[in-house]
Short mmCIF file of C-alpha atoms and ligand atoms in Angstrom, two decimals:
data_model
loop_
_atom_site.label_atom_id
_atom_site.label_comp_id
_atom_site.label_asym_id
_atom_site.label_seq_id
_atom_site.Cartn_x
_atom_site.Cartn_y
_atom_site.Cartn_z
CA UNK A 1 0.00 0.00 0.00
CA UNK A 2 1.43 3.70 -0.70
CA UNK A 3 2.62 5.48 1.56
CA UNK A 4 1.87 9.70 1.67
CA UNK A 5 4.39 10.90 4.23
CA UNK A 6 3.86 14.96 4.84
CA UNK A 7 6.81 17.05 5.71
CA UNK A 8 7.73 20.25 7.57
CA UNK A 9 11.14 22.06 6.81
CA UNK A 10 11.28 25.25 8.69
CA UNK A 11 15.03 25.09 9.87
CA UNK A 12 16.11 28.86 7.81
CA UNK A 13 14.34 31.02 5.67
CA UNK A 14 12.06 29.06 3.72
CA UNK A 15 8.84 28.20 5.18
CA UNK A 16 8.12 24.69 3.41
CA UNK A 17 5.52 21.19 3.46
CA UNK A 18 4.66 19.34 0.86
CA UNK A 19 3.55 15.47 0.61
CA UNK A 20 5.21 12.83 -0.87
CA UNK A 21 3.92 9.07 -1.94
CA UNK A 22 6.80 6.44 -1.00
CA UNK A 23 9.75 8.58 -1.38
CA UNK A 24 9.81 9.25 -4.45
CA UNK A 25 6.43 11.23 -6.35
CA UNK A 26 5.47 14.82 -4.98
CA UNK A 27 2.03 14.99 -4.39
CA UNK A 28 2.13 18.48 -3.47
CA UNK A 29 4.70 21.21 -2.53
CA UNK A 30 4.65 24.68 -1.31
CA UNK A 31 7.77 26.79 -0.63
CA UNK A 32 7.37 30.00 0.81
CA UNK A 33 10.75 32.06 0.70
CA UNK A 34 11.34 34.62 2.81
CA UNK A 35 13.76 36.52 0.75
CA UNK A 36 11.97 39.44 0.63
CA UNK A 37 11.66 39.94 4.23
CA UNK A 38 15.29 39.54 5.02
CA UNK A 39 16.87 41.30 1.82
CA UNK A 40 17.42 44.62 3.78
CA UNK A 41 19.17 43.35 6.13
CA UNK A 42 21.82 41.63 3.67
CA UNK A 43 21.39 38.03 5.28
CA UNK A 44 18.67 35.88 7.72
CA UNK A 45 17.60 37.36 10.68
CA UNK A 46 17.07 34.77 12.88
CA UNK A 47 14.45 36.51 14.66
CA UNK A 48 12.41 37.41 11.85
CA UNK A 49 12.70 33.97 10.12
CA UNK A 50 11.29 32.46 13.19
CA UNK A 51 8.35 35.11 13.99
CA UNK A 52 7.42 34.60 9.77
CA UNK A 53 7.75 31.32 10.14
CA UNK A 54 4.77 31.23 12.84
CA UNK A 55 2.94 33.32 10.97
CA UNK A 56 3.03 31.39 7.81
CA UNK A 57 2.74 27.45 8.80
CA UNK A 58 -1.12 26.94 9.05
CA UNK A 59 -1.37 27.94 5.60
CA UNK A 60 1.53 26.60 3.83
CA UNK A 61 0.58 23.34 5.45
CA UNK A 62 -2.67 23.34 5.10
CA UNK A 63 -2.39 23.93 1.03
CA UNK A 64 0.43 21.40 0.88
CA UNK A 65 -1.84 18.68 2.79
CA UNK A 66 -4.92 19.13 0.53
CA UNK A 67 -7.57 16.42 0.88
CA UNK A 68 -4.79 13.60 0.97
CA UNK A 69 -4.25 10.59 3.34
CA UNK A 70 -1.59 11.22 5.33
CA UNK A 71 0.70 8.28 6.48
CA UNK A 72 3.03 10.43 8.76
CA UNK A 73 4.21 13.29 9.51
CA UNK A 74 8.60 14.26 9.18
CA UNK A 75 10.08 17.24 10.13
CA UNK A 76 13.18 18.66 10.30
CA UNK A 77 14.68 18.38 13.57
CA UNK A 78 18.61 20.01 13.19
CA UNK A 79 20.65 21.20 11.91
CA UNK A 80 19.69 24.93 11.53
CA UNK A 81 18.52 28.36 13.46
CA UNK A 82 17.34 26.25 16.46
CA UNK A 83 14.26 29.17 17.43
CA UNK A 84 13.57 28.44 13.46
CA UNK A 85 13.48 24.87 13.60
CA UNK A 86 11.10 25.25 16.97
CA UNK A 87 8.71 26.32 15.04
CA UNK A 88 8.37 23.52 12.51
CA UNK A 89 8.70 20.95 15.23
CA UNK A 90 6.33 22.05 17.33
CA UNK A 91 3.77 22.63 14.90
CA UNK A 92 4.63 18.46 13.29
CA UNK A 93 4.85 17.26 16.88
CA UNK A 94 0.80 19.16 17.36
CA UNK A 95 0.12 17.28 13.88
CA UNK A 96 1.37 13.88 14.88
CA UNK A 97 -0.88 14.10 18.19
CA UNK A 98 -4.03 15.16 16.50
CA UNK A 99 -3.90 13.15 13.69
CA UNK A 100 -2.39 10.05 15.67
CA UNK A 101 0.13 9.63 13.27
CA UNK A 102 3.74 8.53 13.76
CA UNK A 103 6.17 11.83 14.12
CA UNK A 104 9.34 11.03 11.80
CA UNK A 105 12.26 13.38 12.31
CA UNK A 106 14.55 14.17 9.49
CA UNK A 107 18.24 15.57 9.75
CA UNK A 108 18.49 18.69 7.01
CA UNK A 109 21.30 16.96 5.28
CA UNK A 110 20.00 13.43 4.58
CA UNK A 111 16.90 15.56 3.63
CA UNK A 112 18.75 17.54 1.04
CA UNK A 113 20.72 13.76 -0.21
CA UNK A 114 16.98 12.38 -0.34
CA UNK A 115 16.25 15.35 -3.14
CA UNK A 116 18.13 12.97 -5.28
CA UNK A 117 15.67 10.32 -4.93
CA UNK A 118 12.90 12.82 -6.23
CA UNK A 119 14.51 14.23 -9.53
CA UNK A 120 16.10 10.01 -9.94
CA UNK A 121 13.74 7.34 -10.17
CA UNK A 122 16.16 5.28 -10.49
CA UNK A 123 18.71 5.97 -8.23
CA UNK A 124 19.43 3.97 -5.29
CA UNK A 125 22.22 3.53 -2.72
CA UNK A 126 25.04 2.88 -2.10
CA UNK A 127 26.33 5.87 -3.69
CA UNK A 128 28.73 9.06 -2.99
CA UNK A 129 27.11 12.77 -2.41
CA UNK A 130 29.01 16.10 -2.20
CA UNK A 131 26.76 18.20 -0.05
CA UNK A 132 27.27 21.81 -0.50
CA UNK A 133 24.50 24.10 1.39
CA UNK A 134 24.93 27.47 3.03
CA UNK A 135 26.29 25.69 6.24
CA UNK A 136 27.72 22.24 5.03
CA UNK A 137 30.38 20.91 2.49
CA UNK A 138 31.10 17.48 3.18
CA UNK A 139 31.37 14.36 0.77
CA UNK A 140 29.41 11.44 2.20
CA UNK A 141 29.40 8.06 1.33
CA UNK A 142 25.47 6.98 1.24
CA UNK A 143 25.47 3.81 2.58
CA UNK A 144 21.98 2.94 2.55
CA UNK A 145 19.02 4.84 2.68
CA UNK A 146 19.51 5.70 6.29
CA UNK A 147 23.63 5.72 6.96
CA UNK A 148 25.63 7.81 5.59
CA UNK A 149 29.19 8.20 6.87
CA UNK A 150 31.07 11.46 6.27
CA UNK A 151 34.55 11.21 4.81
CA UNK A 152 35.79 14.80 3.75
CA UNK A 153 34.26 17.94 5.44
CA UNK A 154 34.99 21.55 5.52
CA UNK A 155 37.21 22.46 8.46
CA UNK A 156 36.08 26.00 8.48
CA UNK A 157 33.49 27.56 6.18
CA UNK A 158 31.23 25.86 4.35
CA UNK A 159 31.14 26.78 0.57
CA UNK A 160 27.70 28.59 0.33
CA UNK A 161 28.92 30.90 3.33
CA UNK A 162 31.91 31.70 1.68
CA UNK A 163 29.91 32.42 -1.77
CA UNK A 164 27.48 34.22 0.66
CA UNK A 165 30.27 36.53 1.74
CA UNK A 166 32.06 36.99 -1.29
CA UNK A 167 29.12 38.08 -3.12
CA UNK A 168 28.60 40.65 -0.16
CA UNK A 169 32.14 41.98 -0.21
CA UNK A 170 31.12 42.16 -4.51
CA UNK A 171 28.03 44.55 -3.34
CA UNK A 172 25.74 42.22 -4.32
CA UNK A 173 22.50 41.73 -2.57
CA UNK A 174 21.12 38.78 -0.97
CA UNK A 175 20.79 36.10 -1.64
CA UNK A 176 24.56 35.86 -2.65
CA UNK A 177 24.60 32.32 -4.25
CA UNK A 178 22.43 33.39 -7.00
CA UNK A 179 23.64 37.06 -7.74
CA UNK A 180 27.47 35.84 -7.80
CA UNK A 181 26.28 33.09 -10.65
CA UNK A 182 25.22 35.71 -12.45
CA UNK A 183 27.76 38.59 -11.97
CA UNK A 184 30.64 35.43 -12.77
CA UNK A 185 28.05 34.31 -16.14
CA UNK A 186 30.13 37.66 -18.39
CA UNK A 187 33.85 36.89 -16.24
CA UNK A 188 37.34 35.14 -16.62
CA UNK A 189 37.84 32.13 -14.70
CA UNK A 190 41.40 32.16 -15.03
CA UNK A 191 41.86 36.05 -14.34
CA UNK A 192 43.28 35.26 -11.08
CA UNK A 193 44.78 32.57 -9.62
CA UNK A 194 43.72 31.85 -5.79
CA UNK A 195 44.94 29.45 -3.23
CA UNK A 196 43.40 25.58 -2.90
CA UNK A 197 43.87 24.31 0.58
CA UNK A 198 45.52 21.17 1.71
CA UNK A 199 46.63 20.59 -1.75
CA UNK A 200 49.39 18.29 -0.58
CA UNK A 201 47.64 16.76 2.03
CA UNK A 202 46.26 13.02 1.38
CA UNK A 203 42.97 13.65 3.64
CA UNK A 204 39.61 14.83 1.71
CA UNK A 205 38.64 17.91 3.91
CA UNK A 206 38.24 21.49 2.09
CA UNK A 207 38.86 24.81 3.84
CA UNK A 208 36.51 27.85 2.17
CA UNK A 209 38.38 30.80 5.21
CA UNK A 210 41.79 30.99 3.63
CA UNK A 211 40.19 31.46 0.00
CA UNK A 212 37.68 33.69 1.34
CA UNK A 213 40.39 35.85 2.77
CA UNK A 214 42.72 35.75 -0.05
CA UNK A 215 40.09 37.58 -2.50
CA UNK A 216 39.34 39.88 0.10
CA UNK A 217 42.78 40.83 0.32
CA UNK A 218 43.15 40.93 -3.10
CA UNK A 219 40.44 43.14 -3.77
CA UNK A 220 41.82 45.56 -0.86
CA UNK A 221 45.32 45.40 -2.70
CA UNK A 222 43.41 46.81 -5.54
CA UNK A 223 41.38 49.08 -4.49
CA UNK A 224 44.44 50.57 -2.48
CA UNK A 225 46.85 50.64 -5.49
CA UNK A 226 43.58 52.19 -7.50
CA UNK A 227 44.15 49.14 -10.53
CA UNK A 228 41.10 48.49 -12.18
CA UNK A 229 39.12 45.16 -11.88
CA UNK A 230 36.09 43.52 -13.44
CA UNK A 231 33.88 42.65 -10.87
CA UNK A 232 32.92 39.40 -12.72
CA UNK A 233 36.47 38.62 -13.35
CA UNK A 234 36.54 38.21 -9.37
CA UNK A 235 33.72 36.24 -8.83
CA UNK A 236 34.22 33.71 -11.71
CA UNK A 237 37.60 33.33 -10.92
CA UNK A 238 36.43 32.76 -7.05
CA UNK A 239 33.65 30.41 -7.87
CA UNK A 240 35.96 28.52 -10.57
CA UNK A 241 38.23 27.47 -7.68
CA UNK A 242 35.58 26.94 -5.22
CA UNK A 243 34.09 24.37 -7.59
CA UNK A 244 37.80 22.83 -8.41
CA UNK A 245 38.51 22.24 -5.32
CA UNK A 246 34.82 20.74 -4.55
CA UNK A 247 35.30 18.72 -7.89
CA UNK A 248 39.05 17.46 -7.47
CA UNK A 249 38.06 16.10 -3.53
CA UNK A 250 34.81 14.15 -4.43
CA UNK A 251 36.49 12.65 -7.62
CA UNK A 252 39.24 11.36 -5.76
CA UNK A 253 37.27 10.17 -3.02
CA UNK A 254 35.27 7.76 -5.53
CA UNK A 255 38.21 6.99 -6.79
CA UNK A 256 39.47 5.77 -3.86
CA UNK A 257 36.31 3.97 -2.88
CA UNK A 258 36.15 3.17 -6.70
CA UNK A 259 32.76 4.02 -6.33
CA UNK A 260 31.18 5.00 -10.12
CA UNK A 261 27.96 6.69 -8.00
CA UNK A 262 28.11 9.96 -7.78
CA UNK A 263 25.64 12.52 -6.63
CA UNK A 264 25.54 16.44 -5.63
CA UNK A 265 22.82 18.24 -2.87
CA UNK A 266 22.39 21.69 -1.36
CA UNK A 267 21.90 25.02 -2.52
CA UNK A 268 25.09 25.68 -3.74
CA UNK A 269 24.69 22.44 -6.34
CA UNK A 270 21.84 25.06 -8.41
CA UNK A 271 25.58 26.81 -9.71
CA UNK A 272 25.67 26.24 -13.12
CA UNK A 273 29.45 26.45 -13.56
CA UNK A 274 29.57 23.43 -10.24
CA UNK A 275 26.79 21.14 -12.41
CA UNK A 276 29.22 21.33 -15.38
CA UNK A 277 32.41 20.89 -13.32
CA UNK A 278 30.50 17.45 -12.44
CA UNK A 279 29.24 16.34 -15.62
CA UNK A 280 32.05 16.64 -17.79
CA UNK A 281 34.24 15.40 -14.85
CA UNK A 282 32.02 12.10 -14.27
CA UNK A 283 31.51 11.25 -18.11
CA UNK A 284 35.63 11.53 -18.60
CA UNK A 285 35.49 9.45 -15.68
CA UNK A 286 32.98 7.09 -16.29
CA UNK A 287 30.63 8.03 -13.17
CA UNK A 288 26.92 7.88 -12.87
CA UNK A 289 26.10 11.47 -11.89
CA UNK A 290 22.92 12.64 -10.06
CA UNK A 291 21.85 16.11 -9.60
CA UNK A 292 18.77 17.04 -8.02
CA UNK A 293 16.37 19.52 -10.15
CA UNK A 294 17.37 22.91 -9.49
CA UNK A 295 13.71 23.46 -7.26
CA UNK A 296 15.07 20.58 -5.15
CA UNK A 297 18.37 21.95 -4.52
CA UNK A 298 17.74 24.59 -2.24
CA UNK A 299 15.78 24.14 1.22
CA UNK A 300 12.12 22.57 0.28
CA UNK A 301 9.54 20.31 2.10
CA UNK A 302 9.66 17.49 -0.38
CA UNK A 303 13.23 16.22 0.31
CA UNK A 304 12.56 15.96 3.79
CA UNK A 305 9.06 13.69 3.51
CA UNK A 306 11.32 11.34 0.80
CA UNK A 307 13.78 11.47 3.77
CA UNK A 308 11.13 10.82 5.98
CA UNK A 309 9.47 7.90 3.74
CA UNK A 310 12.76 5.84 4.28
CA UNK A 311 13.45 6.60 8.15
CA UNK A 312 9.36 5.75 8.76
CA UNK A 313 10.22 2.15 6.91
CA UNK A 314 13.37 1.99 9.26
CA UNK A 315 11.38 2.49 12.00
CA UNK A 316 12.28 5.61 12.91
CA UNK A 317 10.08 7.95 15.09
CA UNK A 318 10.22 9.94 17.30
CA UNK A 319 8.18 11.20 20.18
CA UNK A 320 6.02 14.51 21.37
CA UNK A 321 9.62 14.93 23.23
CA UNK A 322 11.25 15.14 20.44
CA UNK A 323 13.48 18.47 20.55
CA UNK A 324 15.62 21.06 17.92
CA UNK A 325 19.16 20.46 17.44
CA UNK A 326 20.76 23.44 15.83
CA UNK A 327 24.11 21.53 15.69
CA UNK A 328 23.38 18.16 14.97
CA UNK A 329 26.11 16.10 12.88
CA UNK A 330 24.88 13.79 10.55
O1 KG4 B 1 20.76 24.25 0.99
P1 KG4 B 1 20.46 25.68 1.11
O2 KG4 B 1 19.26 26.23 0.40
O3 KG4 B 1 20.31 26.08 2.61
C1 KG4 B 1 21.12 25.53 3.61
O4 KG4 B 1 20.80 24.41 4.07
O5 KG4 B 1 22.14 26.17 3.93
O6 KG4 B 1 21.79 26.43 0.63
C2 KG4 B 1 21.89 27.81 0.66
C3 KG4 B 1 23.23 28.19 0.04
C4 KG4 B 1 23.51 29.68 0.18
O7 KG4 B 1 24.85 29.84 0.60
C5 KG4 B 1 23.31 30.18 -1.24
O8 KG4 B 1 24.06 31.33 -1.54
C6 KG4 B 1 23.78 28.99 -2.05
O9 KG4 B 1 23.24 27.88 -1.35
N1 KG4 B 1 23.26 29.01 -3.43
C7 KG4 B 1 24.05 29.15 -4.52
C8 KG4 B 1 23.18 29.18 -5.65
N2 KG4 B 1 21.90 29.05 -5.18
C9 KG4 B 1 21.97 28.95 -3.83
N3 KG4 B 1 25.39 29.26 -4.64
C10 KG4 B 1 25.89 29.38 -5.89
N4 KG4 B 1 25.13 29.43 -7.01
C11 KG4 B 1 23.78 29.33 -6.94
N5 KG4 B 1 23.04 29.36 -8.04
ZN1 ZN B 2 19.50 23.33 3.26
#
């Protein structure tokens, strides 16, 4: 019998639910962003995401559940802005009770894996993902639908934040991700030449800080000296070696496994120039690759119910205790 499992993701700015039948078909899904409210301020107010967050969740969940049977009811638990994720566990753990139907909580990152699942019938594990979100980059080997076992992680930044700050330093509004893409779309990648950590090292981590630094610095140098520079020249260049570096680390971890699976999740995976790093990368490598659809790629409700799908078949539940964890590891 089919299973409709409907999910809450409340855990930054995007106030999400949406149902899903066994994992894999969206029956519905409604994403409401809350760009707009946090633009002036040049990033997410905490404060505010949490207070619209309240605001919006009766509706967004009531249009996402429809008429449909619902099987269960996931949520996302950790990791993000804990008084953020409050709100969408409270409101899943209400849910669960008055419904009597099992609560199912979902970690943010196996969520954003599980987009894979969506946009790839076929896909199934085992299989290697590069998650790159505003505050992960880590390559993780996905054992089966419910372990996953990190095995090269950012030691400082995570990519999106350092893409996030970048575009700042650039001028550019927020969301950063986005508006860098497109200031880097007219640039040179090769204008400048900046620093890839642990180059020499035999370990799979990344470091974002150093790089993040150096193109600060650079652009000071600049400025100071009064040489001219092409804004897009900096940010293609910057996102060029962001994506080498993401590119060169999950490559050689496969190789290493000699794993031919490869797949890509998080925000930072809608950059065009990362998607065709990876594709032209796997196919002169011979790997599978999976990328989610670029809806599924940033924060959204259907991710987490697929998630949630495969921890309710684990048995996996959770109860009215169940609490935020703004840090939680994966
Ligand atoms: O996964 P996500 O929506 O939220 C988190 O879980 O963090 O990822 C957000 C991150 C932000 O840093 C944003 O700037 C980045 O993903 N991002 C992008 C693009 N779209 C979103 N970075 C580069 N190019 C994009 N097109
Ligand atoms: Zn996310």
């Amino acid at each position: 019998m089919a299973l409709n499992i409907l999910a809450i993701e409340t855990s930054c700015d995007e106030t999400a639910a949406a149902v899903v039948k066994d994992g894999r078909e969206v029956l519905t899904d409604v994403v409401f962003s809350q760009i707009d409210l946090h633009k002036e301020y040049g990033g997410v107010v905490p404060e505010i995401a949490s207070r619209s967050h309240i605001e919006k969740l009766p509706h967004v969940v009531k249009e996402a559940m429809g008429g449909l049977q619902i099987d269960g009811i996931a949520t996302t638990y950790g990791p993000g802005l804990v008084g953020a994720l409050l709100t969408g566990v409270s409101y899943a753990k209400a849910l669960a009770y008055a419904l009597k139907k099992p609560l199912i909580p979902v970690h943010h990152i196996a969520g954003h894996i599980c987009a894979n699942y969506i946009s790839h019938k076929e896909l199934e594990p085992p299989f290697l993902c590069l998650v790159v979100s505003g505050g992960h980059t880590q390559i993780m080997h996905v054992k089966d639908y419910t372990t996953f076992e990190t095995l090269g992680q950012t030691r400082d930044d995570a990519a999106g934040e350092a893409i996030d700050k970048i575009a700042r330093v650039l001028g550019l509004s927020y969301p950063g991700g986005v508006n860098l893409e497109a200031l880097a779309k007219g640039g040179d990648i090769h204008k400048y030449t900046l620093p890839r950590s642990f180059k020499k090292e035999t370990h799979l981590d990344f470091s974002f800080s150093g790089l993040k630094t150096a193109v600060i610095n650079m652009l000071h140098n600049m400025e100071q000296k009064n040489e001219e520079y092409t804004k897009a020249d900096v940010a293609a260049s910057f996102l060029y070696t962001v994506t080498d570096v993401l590119a060169v680390n999950t490559f050689e971890c496969a190789r290493r496994l000699n794993i031919n699976k490869i797949a890509l999740a998080g925000g930072v995976s809608a950059n065009t120039m990362l998607r065709e790093r990876f594709y032209s990368d796997a196919q002169q490598k011979g790997c599978a690759l999976y990328i989610p659809e670029l809806k599924y790629c940033t924060d959204n409700a259907a991710m987490i119910a697929s998630c949630g799908y495969y921890n309710h078949l684990k048995g996996i539940h959770a109860g009215l205790d169940l609490n935020a964890k703004p840090g939680e590891r994966l």
